[in-house]
mmCIF file of C-alpha atoms in Angstrom:
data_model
loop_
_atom_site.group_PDB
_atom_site.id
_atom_site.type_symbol
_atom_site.label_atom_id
_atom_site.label_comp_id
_atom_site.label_asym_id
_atom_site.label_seq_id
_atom_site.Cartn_x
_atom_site.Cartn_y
_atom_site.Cartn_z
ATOM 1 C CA UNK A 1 0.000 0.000 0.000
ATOM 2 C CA UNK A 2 1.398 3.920 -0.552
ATOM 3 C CA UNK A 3 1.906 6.417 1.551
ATOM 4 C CA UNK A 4 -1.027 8.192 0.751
ATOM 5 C CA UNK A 5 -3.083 5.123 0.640
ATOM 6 C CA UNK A 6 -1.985 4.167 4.202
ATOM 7 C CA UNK A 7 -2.464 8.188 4.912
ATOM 8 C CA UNK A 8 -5.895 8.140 4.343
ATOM 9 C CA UNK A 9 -6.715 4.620 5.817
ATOM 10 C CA UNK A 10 -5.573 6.169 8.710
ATOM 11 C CA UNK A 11 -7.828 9.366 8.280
ATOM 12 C CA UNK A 12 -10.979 7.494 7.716
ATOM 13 C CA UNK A 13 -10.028 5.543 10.938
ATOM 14 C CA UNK A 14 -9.517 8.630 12.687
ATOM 15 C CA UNK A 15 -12.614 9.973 11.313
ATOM 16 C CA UNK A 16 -14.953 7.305 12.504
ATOM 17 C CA UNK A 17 -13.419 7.488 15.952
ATOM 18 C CA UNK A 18 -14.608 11.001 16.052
ATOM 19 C CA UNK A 19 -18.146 10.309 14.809
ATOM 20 C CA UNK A 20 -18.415 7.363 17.459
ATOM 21 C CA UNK A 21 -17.464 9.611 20.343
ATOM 22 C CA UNK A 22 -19.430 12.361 19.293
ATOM 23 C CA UNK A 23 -22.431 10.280 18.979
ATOM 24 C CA UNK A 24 -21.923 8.442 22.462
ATOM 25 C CA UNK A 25 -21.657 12.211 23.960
ATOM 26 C CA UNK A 26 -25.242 13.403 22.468
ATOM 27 C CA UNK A 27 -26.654 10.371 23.070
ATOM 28 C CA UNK A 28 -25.609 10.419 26.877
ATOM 29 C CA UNK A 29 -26.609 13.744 26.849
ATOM 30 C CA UNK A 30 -29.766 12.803 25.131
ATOM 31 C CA UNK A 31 -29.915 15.401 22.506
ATOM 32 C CA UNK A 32 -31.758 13.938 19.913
ATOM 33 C CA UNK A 33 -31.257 16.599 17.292
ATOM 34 C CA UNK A 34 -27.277 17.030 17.954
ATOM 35 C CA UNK A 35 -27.815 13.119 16.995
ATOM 36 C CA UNK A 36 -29.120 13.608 14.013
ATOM 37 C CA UNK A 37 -27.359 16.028 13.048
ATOM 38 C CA UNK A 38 -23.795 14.434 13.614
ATOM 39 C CA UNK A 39 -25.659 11.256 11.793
ATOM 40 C CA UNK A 40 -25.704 13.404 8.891
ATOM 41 C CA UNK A 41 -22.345 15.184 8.347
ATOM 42 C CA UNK A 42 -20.059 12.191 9.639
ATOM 43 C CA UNK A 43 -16.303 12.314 8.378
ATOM 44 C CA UNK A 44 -17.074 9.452 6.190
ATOM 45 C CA UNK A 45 -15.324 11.065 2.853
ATOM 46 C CA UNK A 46 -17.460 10.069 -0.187
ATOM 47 C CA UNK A 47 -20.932 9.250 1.001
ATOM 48 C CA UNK A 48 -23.059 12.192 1.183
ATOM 49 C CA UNK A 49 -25.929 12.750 4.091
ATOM 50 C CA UNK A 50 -28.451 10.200 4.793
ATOM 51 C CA UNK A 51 -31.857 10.890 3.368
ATOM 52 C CA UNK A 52 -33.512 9.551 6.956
ATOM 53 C CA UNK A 53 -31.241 12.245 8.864
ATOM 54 C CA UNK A 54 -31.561 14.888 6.693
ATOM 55 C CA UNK A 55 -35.817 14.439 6.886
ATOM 56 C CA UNK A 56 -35.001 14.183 10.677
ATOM 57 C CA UNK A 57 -33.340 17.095 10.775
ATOM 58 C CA UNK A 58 -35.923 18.974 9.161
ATOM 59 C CA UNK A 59 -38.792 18.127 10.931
ATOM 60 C CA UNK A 60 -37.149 19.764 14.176
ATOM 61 C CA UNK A 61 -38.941 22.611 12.028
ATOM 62 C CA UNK A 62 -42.432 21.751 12.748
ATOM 63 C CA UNK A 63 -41.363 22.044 16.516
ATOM 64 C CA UNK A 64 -40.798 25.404 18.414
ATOM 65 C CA UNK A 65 -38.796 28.009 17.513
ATOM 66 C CA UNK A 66 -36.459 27.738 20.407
ATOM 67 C CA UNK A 67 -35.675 24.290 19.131
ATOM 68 C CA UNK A 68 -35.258 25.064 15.363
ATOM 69 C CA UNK A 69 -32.793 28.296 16.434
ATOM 70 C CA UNK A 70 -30.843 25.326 18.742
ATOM 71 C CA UNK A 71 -30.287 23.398 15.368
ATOM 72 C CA UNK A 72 -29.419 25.946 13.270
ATOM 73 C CA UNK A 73 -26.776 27.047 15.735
ATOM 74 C CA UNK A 74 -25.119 23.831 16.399
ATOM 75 C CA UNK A 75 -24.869 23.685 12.553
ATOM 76 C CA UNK A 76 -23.363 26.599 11.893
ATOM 77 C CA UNK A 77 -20.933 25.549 15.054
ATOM 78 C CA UNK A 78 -20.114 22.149 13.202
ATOM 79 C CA UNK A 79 -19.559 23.900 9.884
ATOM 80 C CA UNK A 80 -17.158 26.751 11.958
ATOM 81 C CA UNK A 81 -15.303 24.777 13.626
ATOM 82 C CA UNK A 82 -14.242 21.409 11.411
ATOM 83 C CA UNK A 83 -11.434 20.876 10.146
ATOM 84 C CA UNK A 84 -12.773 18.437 7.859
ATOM 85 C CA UNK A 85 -13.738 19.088 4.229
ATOM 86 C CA UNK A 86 -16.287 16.087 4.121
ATOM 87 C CA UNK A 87 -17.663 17.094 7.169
ATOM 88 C CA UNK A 88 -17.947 20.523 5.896
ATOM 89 C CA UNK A 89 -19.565 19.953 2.643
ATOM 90 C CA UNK A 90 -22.153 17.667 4.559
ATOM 91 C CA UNK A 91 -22.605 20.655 6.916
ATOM 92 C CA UNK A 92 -23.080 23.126 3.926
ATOM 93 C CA UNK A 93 -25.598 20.734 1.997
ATOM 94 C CA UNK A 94 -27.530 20.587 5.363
ATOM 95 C CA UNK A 95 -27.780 23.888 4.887
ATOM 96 C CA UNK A 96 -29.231 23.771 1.474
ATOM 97 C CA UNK A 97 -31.639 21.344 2.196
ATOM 98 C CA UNK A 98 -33.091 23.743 4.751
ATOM 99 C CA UNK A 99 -33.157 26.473 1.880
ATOM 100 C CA UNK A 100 -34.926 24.100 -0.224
ATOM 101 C CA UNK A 101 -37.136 21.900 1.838
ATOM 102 C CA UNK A 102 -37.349 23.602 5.177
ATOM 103 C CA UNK A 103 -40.146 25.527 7.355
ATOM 104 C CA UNK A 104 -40.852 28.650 7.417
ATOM 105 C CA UNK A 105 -39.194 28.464 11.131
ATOM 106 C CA UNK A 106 -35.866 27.185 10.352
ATOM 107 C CA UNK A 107 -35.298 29.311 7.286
ATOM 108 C CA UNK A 108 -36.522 32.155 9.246
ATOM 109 C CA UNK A 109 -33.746 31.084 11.657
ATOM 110 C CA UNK A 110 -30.880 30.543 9.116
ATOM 111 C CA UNK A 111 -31.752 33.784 7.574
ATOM 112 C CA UNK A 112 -31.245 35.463 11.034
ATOM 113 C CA UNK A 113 -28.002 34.074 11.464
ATOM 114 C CA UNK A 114 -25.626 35.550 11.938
ATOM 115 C CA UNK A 115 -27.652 38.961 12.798
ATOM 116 C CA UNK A 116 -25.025 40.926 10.790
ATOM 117 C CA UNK A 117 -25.155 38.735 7.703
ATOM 118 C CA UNK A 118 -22.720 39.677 5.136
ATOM 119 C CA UNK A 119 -21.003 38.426 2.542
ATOM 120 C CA UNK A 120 -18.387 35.559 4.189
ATOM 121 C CA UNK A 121 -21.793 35.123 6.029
ATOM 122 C CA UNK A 122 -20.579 30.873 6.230
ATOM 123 C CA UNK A 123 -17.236 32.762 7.478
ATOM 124 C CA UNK A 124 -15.224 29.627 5.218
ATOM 125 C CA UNK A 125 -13.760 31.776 2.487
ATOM 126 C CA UNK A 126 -10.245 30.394 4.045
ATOM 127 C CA UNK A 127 -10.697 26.690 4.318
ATOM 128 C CA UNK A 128 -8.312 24.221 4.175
ATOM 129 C CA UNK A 129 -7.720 20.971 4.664
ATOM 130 C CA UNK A 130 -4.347 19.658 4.327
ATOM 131 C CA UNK A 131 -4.414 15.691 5.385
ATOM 132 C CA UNK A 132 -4.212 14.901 1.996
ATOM 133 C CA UNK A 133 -4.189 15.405 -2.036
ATOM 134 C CA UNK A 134 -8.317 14.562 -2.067
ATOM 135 C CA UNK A 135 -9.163 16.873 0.781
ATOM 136 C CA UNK A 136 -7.166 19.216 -0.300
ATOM 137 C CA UNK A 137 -9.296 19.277 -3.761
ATOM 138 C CA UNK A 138 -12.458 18.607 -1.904
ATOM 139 C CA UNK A 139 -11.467 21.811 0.074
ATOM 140 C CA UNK A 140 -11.718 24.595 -2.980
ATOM 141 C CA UNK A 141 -15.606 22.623 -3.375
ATOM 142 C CA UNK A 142 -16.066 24.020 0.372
ATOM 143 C CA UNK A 143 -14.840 27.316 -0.170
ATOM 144 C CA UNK A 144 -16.788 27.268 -3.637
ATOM 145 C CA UNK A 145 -20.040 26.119 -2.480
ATOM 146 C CA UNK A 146 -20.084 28.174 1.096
ATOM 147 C CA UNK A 147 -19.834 31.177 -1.429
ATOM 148 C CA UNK A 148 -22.703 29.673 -3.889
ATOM 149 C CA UNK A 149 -25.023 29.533 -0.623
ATOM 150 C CA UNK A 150 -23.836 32.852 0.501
ATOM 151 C CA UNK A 151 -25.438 33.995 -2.797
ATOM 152 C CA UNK A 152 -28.364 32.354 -2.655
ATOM 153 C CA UNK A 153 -29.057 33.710 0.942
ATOM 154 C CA UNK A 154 -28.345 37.101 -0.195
ATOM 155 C CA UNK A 155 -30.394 37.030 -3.465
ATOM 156 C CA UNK A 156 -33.236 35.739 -1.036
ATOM 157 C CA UNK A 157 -33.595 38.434 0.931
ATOM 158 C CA UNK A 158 -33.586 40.916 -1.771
ATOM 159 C CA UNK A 159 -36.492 39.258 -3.285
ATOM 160 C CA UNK A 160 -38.595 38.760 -0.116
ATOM 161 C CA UNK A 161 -38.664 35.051 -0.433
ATOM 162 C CA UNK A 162 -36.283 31.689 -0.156
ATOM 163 C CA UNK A 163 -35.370 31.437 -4.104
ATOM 164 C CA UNK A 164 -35.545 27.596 -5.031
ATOM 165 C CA UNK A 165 -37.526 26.903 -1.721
ATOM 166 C CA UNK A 166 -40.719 24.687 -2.086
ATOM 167 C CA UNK A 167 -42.379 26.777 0.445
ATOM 168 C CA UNK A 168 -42.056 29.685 -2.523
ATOM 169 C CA UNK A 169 -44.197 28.443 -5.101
ATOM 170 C CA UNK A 170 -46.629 31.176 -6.115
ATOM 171 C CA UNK A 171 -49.400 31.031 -9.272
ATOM 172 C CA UNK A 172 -46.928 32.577 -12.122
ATOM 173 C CA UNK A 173 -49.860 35.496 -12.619
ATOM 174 C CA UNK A 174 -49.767 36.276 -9.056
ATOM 175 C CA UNK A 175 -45.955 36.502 -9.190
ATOM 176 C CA UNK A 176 -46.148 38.043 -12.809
ATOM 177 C CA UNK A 177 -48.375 40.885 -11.591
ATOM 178 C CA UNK A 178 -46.241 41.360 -8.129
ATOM 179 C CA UNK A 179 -42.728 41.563 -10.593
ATOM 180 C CA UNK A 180 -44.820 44.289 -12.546
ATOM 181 C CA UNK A 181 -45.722 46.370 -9.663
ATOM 182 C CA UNK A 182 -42.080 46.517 -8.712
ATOM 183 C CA UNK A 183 -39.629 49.933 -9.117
ATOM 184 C CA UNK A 184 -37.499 50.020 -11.362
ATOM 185 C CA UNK A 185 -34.506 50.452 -8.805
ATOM 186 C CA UNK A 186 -35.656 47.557 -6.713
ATOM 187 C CA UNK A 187 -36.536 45.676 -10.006
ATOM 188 C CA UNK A 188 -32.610 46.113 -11.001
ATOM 189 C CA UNK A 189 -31.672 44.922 -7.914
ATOM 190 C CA UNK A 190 -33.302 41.986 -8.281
ATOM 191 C CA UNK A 191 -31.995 41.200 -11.695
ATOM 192 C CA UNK A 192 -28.650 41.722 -10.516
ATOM 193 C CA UNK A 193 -28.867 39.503 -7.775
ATOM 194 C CA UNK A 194 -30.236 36.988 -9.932
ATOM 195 C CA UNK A 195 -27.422 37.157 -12.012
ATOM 196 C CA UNK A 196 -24.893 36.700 -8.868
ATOM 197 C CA UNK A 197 -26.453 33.132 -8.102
ATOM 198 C CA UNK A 198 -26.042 32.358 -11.574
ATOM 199 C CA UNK A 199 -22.543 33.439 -12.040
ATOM 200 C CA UNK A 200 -21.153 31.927 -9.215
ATOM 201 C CA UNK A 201 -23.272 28.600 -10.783
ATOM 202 C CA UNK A 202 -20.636 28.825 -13.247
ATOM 203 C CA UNK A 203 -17.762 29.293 -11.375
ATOM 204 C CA UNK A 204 -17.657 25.244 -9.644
ATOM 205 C CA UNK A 205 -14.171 23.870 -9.020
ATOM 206 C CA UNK A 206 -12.739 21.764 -12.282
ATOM 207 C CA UNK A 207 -12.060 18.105 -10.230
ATOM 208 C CA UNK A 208 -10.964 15.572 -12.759
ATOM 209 C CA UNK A 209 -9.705 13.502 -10.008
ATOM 210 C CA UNK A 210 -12.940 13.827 -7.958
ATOM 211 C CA UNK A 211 -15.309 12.430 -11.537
ATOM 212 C CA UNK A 212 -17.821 10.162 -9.521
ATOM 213 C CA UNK A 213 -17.435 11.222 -6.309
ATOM 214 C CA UNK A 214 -20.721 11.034 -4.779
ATOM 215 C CA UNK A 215 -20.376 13.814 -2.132
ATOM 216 C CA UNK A 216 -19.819 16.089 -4.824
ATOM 217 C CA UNK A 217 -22.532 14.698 -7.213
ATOM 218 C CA UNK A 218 -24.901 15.436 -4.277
ATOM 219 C CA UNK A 219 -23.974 18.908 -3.998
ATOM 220 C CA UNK A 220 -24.155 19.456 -8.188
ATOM 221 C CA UNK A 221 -27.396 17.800 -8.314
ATOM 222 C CA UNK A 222 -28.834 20.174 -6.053
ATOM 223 C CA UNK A 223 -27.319 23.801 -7.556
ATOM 224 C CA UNK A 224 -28.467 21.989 -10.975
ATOM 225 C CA UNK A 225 -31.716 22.468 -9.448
ATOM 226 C CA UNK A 226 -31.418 25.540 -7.776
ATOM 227 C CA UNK A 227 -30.338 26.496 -11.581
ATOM 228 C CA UNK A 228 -33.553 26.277 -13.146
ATOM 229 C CA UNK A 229 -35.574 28.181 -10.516
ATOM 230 C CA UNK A 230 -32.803 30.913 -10.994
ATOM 231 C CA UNK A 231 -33.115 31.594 -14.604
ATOM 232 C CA UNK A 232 -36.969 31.365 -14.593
ATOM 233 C CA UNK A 233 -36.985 33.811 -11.879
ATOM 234 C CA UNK A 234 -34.617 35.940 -14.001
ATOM 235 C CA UNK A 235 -36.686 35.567 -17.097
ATOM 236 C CA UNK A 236 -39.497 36.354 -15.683
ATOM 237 C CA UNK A 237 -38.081 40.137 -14.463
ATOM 238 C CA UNK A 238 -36.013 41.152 -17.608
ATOM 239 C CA UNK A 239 -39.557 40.066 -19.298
ATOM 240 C CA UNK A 240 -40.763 43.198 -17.368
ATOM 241 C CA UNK A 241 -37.363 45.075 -17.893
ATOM 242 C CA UNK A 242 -38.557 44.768 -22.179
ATOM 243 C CA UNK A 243 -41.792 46.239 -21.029
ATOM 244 C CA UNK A 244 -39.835 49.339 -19.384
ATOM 245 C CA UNK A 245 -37.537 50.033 -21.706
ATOM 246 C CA UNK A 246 -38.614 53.528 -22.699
ATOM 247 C CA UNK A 247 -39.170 54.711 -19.039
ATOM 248 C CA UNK A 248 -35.450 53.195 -17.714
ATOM 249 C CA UNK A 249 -32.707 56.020 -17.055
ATOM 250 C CA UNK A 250 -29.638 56.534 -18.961
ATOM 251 C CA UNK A 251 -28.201 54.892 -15.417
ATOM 252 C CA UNK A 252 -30.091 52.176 -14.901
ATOM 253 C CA UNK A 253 -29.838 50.659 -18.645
ATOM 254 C CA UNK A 254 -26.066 50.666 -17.962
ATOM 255 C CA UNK A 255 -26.325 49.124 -14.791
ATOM 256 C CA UNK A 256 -29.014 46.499 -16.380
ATOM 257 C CA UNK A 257 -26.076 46.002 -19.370
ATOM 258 C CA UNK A 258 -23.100 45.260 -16.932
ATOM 259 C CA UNK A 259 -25.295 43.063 -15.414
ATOM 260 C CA UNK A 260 -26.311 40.525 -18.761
ATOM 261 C CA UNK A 261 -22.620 41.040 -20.161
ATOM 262 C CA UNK A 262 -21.763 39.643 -16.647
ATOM 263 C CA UNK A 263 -24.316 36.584 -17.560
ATOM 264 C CA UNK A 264 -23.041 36.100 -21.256
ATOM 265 C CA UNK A 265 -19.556 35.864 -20.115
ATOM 266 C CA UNK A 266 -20.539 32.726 -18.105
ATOM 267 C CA UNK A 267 -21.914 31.148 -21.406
ATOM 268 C CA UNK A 268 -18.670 29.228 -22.314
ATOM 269 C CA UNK A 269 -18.077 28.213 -18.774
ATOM 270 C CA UNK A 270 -20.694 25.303 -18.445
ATOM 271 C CA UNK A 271 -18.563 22.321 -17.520
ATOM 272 C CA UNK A 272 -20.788 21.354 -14.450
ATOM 273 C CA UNK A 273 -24.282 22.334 -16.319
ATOM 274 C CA UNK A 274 -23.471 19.997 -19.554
ATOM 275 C CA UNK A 275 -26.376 18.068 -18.571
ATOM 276 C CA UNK A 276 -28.714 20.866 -19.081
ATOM 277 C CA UNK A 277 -30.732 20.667 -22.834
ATOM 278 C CA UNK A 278 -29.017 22.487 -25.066
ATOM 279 C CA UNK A 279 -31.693 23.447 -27.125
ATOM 280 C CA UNK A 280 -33.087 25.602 -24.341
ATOM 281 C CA UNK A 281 -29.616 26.835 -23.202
ATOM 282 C CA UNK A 282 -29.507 28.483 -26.394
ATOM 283 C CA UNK A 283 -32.588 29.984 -26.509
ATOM 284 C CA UNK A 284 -32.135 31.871 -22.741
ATOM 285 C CA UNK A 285 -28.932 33.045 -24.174
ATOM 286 C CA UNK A 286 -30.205 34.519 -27.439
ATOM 287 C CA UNK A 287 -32.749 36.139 -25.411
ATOM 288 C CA UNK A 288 -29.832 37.552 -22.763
ATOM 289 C CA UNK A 289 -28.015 38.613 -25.843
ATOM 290 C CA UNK A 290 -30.444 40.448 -27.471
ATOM 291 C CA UNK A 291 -32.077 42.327 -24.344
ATOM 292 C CA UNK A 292 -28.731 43.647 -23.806
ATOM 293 C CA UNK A 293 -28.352 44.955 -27.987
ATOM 294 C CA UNK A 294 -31.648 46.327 -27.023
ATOM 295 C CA UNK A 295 -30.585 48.044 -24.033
ATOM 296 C CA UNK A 296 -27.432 49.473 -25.591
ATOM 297 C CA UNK A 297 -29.689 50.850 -28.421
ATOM 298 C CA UNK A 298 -31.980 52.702 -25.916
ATOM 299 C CA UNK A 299 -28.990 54.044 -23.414
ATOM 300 C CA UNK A 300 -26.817 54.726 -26.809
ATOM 301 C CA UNK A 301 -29.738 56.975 -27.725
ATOM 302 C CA UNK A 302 -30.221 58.505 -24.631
ATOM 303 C CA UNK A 303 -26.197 59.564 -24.920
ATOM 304 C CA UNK A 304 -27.023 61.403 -27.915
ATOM 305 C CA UNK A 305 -29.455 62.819 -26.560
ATOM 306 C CA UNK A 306 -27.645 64.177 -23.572
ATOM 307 C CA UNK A 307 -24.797 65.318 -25.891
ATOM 308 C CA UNK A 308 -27.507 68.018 -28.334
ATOM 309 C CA UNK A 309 -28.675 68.905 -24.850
ATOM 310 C CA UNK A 310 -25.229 70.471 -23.751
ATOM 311 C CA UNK A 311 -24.619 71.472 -27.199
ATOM 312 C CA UNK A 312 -27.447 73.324 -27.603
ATOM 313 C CA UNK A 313 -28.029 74.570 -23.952
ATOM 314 C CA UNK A 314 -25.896 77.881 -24.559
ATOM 315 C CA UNK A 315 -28.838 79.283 -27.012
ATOM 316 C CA UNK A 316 -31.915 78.391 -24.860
ATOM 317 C CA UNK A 317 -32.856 81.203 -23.599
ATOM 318 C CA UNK A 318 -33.210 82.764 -27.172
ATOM 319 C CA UNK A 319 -35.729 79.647 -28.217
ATOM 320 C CA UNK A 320 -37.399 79.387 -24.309
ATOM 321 C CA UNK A 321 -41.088 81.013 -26.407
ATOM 322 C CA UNK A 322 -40.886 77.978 -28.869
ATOM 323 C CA UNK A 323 -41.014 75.481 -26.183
ATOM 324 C CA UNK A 324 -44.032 76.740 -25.176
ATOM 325 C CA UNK A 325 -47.170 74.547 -26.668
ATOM 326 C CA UNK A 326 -49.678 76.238 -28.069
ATOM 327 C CA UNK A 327 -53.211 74.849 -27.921
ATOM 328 C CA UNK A 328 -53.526 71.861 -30.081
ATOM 329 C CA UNK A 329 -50.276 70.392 -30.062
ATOM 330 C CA UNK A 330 -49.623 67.629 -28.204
ATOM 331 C CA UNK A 331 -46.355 65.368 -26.622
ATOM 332 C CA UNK A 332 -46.372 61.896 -27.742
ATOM 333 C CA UNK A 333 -45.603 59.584 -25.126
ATOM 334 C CA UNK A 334 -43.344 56.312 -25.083
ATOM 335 C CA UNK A 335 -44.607 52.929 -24.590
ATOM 336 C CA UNK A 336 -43.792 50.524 -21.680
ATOM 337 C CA UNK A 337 -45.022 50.350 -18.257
ATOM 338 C CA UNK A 338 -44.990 53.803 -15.692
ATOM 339 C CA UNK A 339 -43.639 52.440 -12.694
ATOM 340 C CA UNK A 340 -45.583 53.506 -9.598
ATOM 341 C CA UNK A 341 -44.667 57.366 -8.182
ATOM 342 C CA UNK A 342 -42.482 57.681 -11.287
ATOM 343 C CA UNK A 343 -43.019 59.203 -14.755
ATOM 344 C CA UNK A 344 -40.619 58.892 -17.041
ATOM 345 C CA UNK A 345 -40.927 60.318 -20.514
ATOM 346 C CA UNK A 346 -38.061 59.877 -23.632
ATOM 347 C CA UNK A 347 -36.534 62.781 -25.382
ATOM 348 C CA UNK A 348 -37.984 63.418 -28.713
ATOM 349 C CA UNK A 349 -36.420 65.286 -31.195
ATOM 350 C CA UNK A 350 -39.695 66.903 -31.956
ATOM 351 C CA UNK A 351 -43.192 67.821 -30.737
ATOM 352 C CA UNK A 352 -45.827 67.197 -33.663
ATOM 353 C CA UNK A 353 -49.050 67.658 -33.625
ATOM 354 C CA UNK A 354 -52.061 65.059 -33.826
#
């Protein structure tokens, strides 16, 4: 046997030693939720979290909330304080499956914590584990997918609601007329968000030594799915953005444009997403591609626009009386939605009358 084979024997050994005596502690202690939760993020390298702890873990939900806040807490104290990248990616899809599949109680909790929040809000940005060549790979996956979740969290609470949750699903009028009523500013936000989640989709560790592993085929399985909620969500507010695009500020086309050039840059990075149909990858990114042409086109516009203005600014006083309308003229609008407390109206180059 090699070194490194006998190296990680050892590990594992070490590993299950661990689990054993942590499991004798809660169960002395009788803590049947620090049980389940050890149950399901055990050192054990490859095999990813037991269906049967994960659905016990989550049904500490439907308790109080003094319970669910316990469980979130000695979570994010196993994910803190290992040392062990298995252990940690268990910990961290724990944490998903609470995202996706949990009450309203223990994502409130996990949304709460920490208070401050922030961007390292997993706090594992500097992982490492160094016992070996595997964890050592398996360790940029932690550091990766704390980041992913980090994303997702954030995104969440600028929409108002647990994106990919099953608790979430609203009648797509309902949500169609809610995205509509929406300000433009808070509208961008959301887009821009959106586009965060999927970016960092993109941006999953290359592990050709890791092909197979089933730890990490748990953890792509589940952003695959968090994928598809992602761009409909997306789709469904730049929908509304093509509604708007006459009423949208010089400022917040550019912002919107950074945002999709941002999204088409990922389009050659889709190693872990090769699964997805192609046929419909190709569609959402001829439809990225041409909202931002689109978008140039109307903030392009508005440039020239702003450029006459100066240039013609130093003789306005001399024209101010033909700027005044006389009866039975009349502006002509631009189409797209008004956005509530806002009007918004495009520069013409002339006022004609009916």
């Amino acid at each position: 046997m090699s070194v490194m084979g006998r190296s990680t024997k050892l590990r594992e050994l070490i590993g299950a030693i661990k689990d054993k005596a942590s499991l004798s502690k809660a169960a002395l202690l009788s803590k049947s939720t620090t049980l389940s939760l050890l149950r399901a993020t055990t050192h054990e390298p490859s095999i990813p979290p037991n269906e049967k702890h994960i659905a016990a873990l989550l049904s500490v939900g439907h308790s109080s909330r003094a319970t669910a806040s316990a469980v979130i807490e000695a979570l994010m104290d196993r994910l803190q304080s290992t040392h062990d990248a298995s252990v940690a990616i268990k910990c961290l899809i724990t944490v998903h499956h609470i995202i996706r599949r949990g009450s309203f109680i223990l994502q409130d909790q996990l949304s709460v914590y920490p208070a401050a929040g922030g961007r390292n809000y997993l706090k594992l940005s500097g992982f490492r584990d160094c016992s070996d060549p595997i964890a050592w790979e398996l360790s940029s996956w932690v550091r990766w997918y704390s980041r992913y979740l980090e994303h997702v969290l954030s995104t969440s609470r600028v929409l108002g609601f647990f994106l990919c949750s099953s608790l979430s699903t609203v009648n797509k009028d309902e949500e169609e007329e809610q995205v509509s009523a929406l300000t433009n500013q808070i509208l961008i936000q959301e887009v821009t968000s959106l586009v965060d989640v999927i970016e960092e989709t993109y941006k999953a560790p290359d592990s050709l030594h890791l092909d197979g592993h089933r730890l990490l085929g748990e953890v792509i399985n589940l952003v695959g799915g968090d994928y598809l909620s992602a761009i409909n969500e997306f789709s469904l507010r730049i929908n509304e953005v093509a509604e708007r695009l006459s009423v949208l500020s010089f400022g917040e086309s550019v912002e919107l444009v950074c945002a999709l050039k941002r999204l088409e840059n990922c389009k050659e990075s889709s190693s872990m997403l090769r699964h997805r149909k192609k046929s419909s990858m190709e569609t959402f990114w001829g439809f990225v591609s041409e909202m931002k042409d689109r978008l140039q086109k109307v903030y392009g516009e508005d440039d020239r626009m702003v450029m006459i203005g100066r240039r013609d600014r130093a003789c306005e006083s001399a024209r101010m009386e033909e700027r005044v309308l006389k009866a039975g003229d009349s502006v002509r609008f631009g189409s797209g939605r008004l956005v509530p407390n806002r009007f918004a109206f495009p520069i013409l180059e002339s006022v004609e009358p009916c």
